[in-house]
mmCIF file of C-alpha atoms and ligand atoms in Angstrom:
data_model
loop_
_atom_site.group_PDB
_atom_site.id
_atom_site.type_symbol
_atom_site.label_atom_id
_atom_site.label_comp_id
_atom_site.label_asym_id
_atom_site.label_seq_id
_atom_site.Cartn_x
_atom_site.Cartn_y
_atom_site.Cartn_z
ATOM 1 C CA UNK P 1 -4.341 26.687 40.849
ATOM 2 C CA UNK P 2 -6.554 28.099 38.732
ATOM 3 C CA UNK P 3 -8.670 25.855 36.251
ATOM 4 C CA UNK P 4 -6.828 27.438 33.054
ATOM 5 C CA UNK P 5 -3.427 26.823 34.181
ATOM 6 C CA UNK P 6 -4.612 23.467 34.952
ATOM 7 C CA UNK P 7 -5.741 23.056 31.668
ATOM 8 C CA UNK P 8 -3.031 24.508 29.950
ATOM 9 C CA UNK P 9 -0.465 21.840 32.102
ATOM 10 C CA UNK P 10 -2.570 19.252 31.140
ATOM 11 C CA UNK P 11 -2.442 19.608 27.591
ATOM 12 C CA UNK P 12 1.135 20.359 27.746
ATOM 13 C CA UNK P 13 1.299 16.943 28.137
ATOM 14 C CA UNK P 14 -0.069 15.926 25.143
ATOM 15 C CA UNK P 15 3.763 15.684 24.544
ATOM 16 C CA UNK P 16 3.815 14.918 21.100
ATOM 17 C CA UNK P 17 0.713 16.449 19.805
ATOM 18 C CA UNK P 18 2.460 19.687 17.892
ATOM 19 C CA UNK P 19 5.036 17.202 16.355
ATOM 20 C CA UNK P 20 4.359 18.119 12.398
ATOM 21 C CA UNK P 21 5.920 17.066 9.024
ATOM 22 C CA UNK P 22 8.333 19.907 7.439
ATOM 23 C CA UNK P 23 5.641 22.035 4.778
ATOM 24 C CA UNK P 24 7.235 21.358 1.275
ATOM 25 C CA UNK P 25 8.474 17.840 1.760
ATOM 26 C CA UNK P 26 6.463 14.768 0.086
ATOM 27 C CA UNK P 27 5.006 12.351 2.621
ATOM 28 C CA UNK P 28 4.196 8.938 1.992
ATOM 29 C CA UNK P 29 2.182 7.070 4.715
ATOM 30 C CA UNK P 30 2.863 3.215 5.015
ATOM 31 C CA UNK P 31 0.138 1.364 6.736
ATOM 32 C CA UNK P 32 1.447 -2.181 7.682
ATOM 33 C CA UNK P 33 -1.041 -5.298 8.789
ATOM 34 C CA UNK P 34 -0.332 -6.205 12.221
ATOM 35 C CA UNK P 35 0.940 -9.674 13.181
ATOM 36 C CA UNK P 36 -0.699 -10.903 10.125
ATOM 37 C CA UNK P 37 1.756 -14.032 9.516
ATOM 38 C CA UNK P 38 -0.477 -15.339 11.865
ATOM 39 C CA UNK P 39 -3.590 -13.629 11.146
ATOM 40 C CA UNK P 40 -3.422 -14.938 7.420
ATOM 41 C CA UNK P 41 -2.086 -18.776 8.624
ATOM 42 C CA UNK P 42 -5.210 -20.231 9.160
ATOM 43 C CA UNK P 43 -7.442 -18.053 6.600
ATOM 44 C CA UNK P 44 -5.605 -17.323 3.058
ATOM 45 C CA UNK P 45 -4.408 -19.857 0.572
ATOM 46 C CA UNK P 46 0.053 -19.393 0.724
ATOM 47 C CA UNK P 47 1.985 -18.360 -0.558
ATOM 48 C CA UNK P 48 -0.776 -15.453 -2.371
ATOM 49 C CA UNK P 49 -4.405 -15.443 -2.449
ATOM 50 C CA UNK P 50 -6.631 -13.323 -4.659
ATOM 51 C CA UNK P 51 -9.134 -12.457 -1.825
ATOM 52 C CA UNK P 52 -6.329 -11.006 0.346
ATOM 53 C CA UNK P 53 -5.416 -9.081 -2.371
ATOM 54 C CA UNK P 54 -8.540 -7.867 -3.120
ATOM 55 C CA UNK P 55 -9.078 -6.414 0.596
ATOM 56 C CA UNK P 56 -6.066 -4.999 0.695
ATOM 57 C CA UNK P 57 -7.000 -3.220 -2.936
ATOM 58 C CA UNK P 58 -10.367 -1.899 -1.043
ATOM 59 C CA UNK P 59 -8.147 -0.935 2.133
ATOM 60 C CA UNK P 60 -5.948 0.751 -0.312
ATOM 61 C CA UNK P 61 -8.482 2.249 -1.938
ATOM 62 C CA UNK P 62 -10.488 3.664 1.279
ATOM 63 C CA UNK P 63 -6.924 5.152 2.226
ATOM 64 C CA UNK P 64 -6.360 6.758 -0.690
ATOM 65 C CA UNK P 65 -9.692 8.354 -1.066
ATOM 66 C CA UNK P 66 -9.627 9.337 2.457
ATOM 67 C CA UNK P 67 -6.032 10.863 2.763
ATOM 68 C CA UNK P 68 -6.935 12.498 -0.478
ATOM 69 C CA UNK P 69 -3.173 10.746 -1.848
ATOM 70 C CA UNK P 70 -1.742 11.114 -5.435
ATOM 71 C CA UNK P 71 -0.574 7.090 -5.704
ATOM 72 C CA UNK P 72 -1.084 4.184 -3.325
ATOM 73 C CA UNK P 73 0.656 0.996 -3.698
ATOM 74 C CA UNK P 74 -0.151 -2.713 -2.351
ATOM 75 C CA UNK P 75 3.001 -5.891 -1.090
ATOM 76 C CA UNK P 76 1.849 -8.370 1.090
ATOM 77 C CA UNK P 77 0.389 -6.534 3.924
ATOM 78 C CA UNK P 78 1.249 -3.335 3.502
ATOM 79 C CA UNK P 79 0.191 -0.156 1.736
ATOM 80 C CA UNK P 80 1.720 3.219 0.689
ATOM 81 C CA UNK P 81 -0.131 6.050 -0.188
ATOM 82 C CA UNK P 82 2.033 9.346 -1.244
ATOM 83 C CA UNK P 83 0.613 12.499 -0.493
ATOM 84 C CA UNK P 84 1.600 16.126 -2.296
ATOM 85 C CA UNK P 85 3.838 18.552 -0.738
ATOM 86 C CA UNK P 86 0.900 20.881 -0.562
ATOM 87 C CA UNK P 87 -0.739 18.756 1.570
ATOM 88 C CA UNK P 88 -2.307 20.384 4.892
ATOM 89 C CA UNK P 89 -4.067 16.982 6.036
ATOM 90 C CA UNK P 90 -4.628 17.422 9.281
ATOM 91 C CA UNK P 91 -2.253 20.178 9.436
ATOM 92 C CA UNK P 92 0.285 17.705 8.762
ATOM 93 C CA UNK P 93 -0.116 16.743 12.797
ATOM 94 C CA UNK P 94 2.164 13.098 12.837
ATOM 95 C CA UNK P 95 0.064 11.971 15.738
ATOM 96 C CA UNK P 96 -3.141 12.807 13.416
ATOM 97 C CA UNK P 97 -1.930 11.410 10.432
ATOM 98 C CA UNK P 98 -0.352 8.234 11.932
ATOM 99 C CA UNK P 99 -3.567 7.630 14.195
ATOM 100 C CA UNK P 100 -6.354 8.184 11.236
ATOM 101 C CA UNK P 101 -4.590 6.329 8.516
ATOM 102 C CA UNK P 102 -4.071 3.542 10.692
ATOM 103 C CA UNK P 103 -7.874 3.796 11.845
ATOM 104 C CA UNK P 104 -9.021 4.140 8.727
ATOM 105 C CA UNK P 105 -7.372 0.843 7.330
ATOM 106 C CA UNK P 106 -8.181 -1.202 10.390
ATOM 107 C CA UNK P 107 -11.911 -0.025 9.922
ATOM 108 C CA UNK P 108 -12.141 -0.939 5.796
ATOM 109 C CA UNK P 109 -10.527 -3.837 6.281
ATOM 110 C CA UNK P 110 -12.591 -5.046 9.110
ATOM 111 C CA UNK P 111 -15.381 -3.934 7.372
ATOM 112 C CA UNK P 112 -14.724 -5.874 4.023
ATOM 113 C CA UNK P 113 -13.205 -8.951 5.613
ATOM 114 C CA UNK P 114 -15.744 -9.116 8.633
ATOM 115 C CA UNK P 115 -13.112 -10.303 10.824
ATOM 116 C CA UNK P 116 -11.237 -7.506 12.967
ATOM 117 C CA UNK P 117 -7.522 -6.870 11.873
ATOM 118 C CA UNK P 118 -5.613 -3.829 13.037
ATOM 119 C CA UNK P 119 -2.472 -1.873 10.932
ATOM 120 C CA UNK P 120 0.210 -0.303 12.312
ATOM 121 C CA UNK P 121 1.329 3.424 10.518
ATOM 122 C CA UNK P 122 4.219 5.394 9.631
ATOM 123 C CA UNK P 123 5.508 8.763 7.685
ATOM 124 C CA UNK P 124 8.053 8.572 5.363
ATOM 125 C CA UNK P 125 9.596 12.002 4.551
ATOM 126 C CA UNK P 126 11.119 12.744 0.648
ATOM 127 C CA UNK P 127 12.698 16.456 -0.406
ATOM 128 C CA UNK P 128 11.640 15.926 -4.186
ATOM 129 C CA UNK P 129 9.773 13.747 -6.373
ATOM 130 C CA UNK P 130 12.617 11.991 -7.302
ATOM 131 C CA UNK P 131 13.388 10.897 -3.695
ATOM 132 C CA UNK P 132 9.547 9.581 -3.801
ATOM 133 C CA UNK P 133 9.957 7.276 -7.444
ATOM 134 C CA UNK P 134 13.001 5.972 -5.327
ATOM 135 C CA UNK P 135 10.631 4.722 -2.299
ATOM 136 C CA UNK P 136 8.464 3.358 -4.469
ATOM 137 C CA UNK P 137 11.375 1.403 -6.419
ATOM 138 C CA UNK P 138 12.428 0.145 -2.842
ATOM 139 C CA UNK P 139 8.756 -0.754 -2.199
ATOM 140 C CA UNK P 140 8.515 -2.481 -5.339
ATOM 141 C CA UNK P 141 11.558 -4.457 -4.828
ATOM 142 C CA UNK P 142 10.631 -5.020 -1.550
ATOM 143 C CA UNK P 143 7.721 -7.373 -3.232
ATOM 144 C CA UNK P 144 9.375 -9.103 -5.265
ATOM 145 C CA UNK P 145 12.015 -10.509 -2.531
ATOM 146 C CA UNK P 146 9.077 -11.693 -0.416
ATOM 147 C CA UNK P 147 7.376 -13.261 -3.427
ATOM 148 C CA UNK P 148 10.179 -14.862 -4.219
ATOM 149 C CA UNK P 149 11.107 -15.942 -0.699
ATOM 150 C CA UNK P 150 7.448 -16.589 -0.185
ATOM 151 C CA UNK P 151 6.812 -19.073 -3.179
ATOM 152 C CA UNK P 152 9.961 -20.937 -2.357
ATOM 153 C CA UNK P 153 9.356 -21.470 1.450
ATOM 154 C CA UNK P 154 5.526 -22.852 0.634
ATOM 155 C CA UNK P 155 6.891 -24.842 -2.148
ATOM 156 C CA UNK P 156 9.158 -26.327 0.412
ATOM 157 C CA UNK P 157 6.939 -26.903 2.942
ATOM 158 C CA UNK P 158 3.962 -28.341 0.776
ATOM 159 C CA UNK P 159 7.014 -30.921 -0.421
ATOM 160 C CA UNK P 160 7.037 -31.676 3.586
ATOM 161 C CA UNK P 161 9.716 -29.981 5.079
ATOM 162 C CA UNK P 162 9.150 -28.724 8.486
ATOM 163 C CA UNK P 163 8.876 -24.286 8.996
ATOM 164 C CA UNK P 164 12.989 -25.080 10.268
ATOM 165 C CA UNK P 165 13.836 -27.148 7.140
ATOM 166 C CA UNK P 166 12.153 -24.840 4.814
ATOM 167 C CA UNK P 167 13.981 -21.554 6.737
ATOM 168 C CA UNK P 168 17.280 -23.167 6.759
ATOM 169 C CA UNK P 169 17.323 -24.308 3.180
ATOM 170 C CA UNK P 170 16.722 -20.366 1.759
ATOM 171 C CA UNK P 171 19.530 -18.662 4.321
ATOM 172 C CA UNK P 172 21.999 -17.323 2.052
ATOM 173 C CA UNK P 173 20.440 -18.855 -1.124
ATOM 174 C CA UNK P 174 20.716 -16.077 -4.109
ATOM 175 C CA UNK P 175 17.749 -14.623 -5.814
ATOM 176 C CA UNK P 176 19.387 -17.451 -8.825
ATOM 177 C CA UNK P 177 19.230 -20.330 -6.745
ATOM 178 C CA UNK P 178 15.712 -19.563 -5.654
ATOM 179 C CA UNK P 179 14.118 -18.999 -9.065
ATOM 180 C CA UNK P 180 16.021 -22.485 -9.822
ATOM 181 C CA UNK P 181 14.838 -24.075 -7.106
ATOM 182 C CA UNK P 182 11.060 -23.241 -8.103
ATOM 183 C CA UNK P 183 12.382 -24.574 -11.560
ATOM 184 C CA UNK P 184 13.055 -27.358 -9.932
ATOM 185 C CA UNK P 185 9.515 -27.706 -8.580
ATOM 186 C CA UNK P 186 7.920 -27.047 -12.067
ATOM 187 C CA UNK P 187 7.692 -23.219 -11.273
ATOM 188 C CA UNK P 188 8.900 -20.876 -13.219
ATOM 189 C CA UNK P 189 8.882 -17.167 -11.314
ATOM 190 C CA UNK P 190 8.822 -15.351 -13.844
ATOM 191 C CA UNK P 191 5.267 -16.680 -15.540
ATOM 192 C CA UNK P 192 3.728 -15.854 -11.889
ATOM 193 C CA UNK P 193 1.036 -13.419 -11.724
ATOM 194 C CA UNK P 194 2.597 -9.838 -12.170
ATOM 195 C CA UNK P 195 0.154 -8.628 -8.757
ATOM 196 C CA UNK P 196 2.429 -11.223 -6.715
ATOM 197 C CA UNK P 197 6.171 -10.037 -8.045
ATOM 198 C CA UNK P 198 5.429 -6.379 -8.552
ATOM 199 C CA UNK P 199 2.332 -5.343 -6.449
ATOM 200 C CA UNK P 200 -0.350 -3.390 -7.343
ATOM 201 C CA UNK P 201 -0.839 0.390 -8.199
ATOM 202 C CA UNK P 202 -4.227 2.692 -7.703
ATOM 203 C CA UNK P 203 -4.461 5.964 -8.815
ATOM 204 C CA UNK P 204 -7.254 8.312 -9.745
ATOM 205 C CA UNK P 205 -7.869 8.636 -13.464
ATOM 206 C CA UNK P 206 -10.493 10.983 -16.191
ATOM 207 C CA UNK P 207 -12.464 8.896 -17.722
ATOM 208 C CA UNK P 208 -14.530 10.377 -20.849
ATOM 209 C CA UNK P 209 -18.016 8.600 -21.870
ATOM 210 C CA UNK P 210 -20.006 9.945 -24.289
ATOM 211 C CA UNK P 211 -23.770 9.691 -23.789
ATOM 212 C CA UNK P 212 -27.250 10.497 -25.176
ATOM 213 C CA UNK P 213 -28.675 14.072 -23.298
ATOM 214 C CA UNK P 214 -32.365 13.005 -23.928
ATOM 215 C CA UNK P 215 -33.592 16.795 -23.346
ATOM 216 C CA UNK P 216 -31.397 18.634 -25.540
ATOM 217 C CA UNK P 217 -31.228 16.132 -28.212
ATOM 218 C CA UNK P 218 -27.575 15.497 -28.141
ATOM 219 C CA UNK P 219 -24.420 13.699 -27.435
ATOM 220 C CA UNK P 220 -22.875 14.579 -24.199
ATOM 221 C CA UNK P 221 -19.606 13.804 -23.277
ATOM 222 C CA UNK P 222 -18.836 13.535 -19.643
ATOM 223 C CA UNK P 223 -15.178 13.269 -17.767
ATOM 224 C CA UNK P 224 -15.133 11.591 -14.232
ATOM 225 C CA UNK P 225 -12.596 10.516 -11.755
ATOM 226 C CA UNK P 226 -13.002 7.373 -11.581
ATOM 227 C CA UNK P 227 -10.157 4.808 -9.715
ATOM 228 C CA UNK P 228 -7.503 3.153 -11.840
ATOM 229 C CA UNK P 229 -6.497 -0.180 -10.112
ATOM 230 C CA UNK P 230 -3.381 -1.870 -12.028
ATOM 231 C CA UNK P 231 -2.662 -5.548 -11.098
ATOM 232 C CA UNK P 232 0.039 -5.677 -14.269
ATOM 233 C CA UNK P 233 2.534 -3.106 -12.740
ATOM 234 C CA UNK P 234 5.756 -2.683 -15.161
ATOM 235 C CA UNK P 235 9.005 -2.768 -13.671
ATOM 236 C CA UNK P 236 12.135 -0.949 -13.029
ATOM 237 C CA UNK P 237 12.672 2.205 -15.052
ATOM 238 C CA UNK P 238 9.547 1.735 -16.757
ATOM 239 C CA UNK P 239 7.924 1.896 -13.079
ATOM 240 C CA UNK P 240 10.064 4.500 -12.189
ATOM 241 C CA UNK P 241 8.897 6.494 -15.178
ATOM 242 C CA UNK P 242 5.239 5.549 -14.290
ATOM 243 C CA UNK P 243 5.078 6.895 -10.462
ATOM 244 C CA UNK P 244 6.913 10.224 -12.379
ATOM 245 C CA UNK P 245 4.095 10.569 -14.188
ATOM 246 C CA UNK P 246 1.707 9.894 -11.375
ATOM 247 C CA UNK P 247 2.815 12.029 -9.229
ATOM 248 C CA UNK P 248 3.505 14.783 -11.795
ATOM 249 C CA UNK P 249 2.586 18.395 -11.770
ATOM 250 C CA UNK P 250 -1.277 18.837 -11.518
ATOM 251 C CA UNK P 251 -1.942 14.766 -11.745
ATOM 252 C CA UNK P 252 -5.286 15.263 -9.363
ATOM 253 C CA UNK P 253 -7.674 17.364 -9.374
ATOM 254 C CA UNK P 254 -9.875 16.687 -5.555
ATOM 255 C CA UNK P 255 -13.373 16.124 -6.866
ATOM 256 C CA UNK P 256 -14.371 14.363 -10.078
ATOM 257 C CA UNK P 257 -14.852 17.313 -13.042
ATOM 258 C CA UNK P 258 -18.087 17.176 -15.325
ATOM 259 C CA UNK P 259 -17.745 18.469 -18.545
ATOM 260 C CA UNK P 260 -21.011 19.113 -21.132
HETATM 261 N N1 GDP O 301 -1.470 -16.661 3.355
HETATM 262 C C1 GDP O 301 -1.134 -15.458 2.885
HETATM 263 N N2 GDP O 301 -0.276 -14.702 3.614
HETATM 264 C C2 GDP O 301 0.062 -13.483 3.144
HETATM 265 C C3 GDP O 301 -0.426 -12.975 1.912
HETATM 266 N N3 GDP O 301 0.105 -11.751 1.720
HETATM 267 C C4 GDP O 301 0.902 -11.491 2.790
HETATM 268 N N4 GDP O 301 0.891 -12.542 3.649
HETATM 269 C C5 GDP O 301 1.668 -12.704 4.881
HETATM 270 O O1 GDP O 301 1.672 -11.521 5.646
HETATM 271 C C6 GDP O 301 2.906 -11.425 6.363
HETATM 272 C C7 GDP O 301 3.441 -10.014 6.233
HETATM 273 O O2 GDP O 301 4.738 -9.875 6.745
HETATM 274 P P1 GDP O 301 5.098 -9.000 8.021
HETATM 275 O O3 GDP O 301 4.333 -7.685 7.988
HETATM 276 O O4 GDP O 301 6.588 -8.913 8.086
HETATM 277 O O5 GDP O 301 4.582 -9.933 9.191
HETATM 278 P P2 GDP O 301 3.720 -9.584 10.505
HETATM 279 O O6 GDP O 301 4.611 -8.795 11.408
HETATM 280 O O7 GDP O 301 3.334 -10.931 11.045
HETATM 281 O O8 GDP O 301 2.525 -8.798 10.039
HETATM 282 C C8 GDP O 301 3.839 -12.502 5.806
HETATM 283 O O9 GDP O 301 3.929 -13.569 6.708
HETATM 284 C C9 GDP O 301 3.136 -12.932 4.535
HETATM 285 O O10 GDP O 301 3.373 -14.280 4.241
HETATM 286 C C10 GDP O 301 -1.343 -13.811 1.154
HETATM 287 O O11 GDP O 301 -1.807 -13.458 0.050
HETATM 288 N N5 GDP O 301 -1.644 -15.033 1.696
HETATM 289 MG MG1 MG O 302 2.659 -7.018 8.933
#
């Protein structure tokens, strides 16, 4: 056999390697911490902790800057970032994009937390921008369930019932008999931090500064990218309307713009 035809059998079994996403479609890549009920037992204050949160924001924020995404959103351990139809990352390669993003957010937060955690990755595939404010309603919801079911079982269990207790007392309780059991427990849901229900949103954003140009004599103003991150989320249509506007026509330009 001669070496080429080798070569070309071997990389025939790459198998999966020319697997891409459809050109046109929005993709939104969902980066998920693995086995991190356990990782964050022993480490993070429960049900929420505002150091978690803040290395997921940086692991959110690495990801977004790296994938070059329009939106990314932070729940509990996971992250979304939603990329433009136009997007050729990695000439839209699933093995590529899968593998990197879930690199990438492994490596920031490693880096931040100085511990080693790893994320699992996946593509989600929308036809319009309309299928994409509808993922990130589901996300969103998503959030507020687990807060919800979060607060409640850790309210539980700091009252002393056992992981069983706690799990048996929330099957087939409604969202009502939840928030009324926090009540209950001189909690009420809805005066939680909005971060916890709703998640948080980062996106890039102009920001305009005017300074002194020492040389010239004269006010400057300057415009810069700089990265919005928004703890205070709205929700429902008014976060529907928000991700619309987001990931509108022309919402991000690739490298900050300087204007004199
Ligand atoms: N202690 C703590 N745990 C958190 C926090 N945010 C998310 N988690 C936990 O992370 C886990 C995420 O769920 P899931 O991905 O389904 O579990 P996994 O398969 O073990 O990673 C849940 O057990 C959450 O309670 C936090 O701020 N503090
Ligand atoms: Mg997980």
């Amino acid at each position: 056999m001669r070496w080429s035809e080798f070569e070309a059998g071997q990389r025939a079994r790459e198998w999966f390697h020319g697997l891409t996403a459809p050109v046109g479609q929005w993709m939104v890549v969902r980066v998920d911490g693995r086995s991190f009920t356990r990782f964050t037992e022993e480490r993070f204050d429960k049900p929420f902790d505002a150091g978690f949160s803040r290395l997921m924001v940086e692991t959110a924020q690495a990801l977004l800057t790296e994938l070059d995404g329009r939106y990314a959103y932070t729940e509990s351990d996971e992250i979304s970032v939603v990329l433009d139809p136009r997007h050729d990352l990695f000439g839209r390669s699933v093995e590529k994009i899968v593998s990197i993003s879930a690199g990438i957010a492994s490596a920031a937060f490693t880096h931040t937390a100085g511990t080693p955690a790893h994320f699992d990755s996946r593509i989600w595939l929308g036809a319009s921008a309309d299928d994409v404010v509808d993922y990130a309603s589901w996300r969103q919801a998503d959030a507020t369930r687990c807060a919800l079911n979060g607060w409640c079982y850790w309210t539980l269990r700091k009252a002393g019932a056992t992981r069983q207790e706690a799990t048996r007392r929330l099957e087939r309780t409604s969202a009502a008999d939840k928030n009324e059991l926090l009540f209950q427990h001189g909690i009420n849901f809805t005066e939680l931090p909005a971060w916890q229900r709703r998640g948080i949103g980062l996106w890039w954003a102009d920001r305009s500064r005017v300074g002194h140009d020492p040389v010239r004599g004269v006010d400057v103003t300057t415009t810069r990218r700089e990265l919005h991150v928004e703890r205070e989320l709205p929700m429902k249509d008014a976060y529907r309307d928000l991700v619309t506007r987001l990931i509108g026509e022309g919402a991000t330009p690739r490298h900050p713009v300087t204007a004199g």
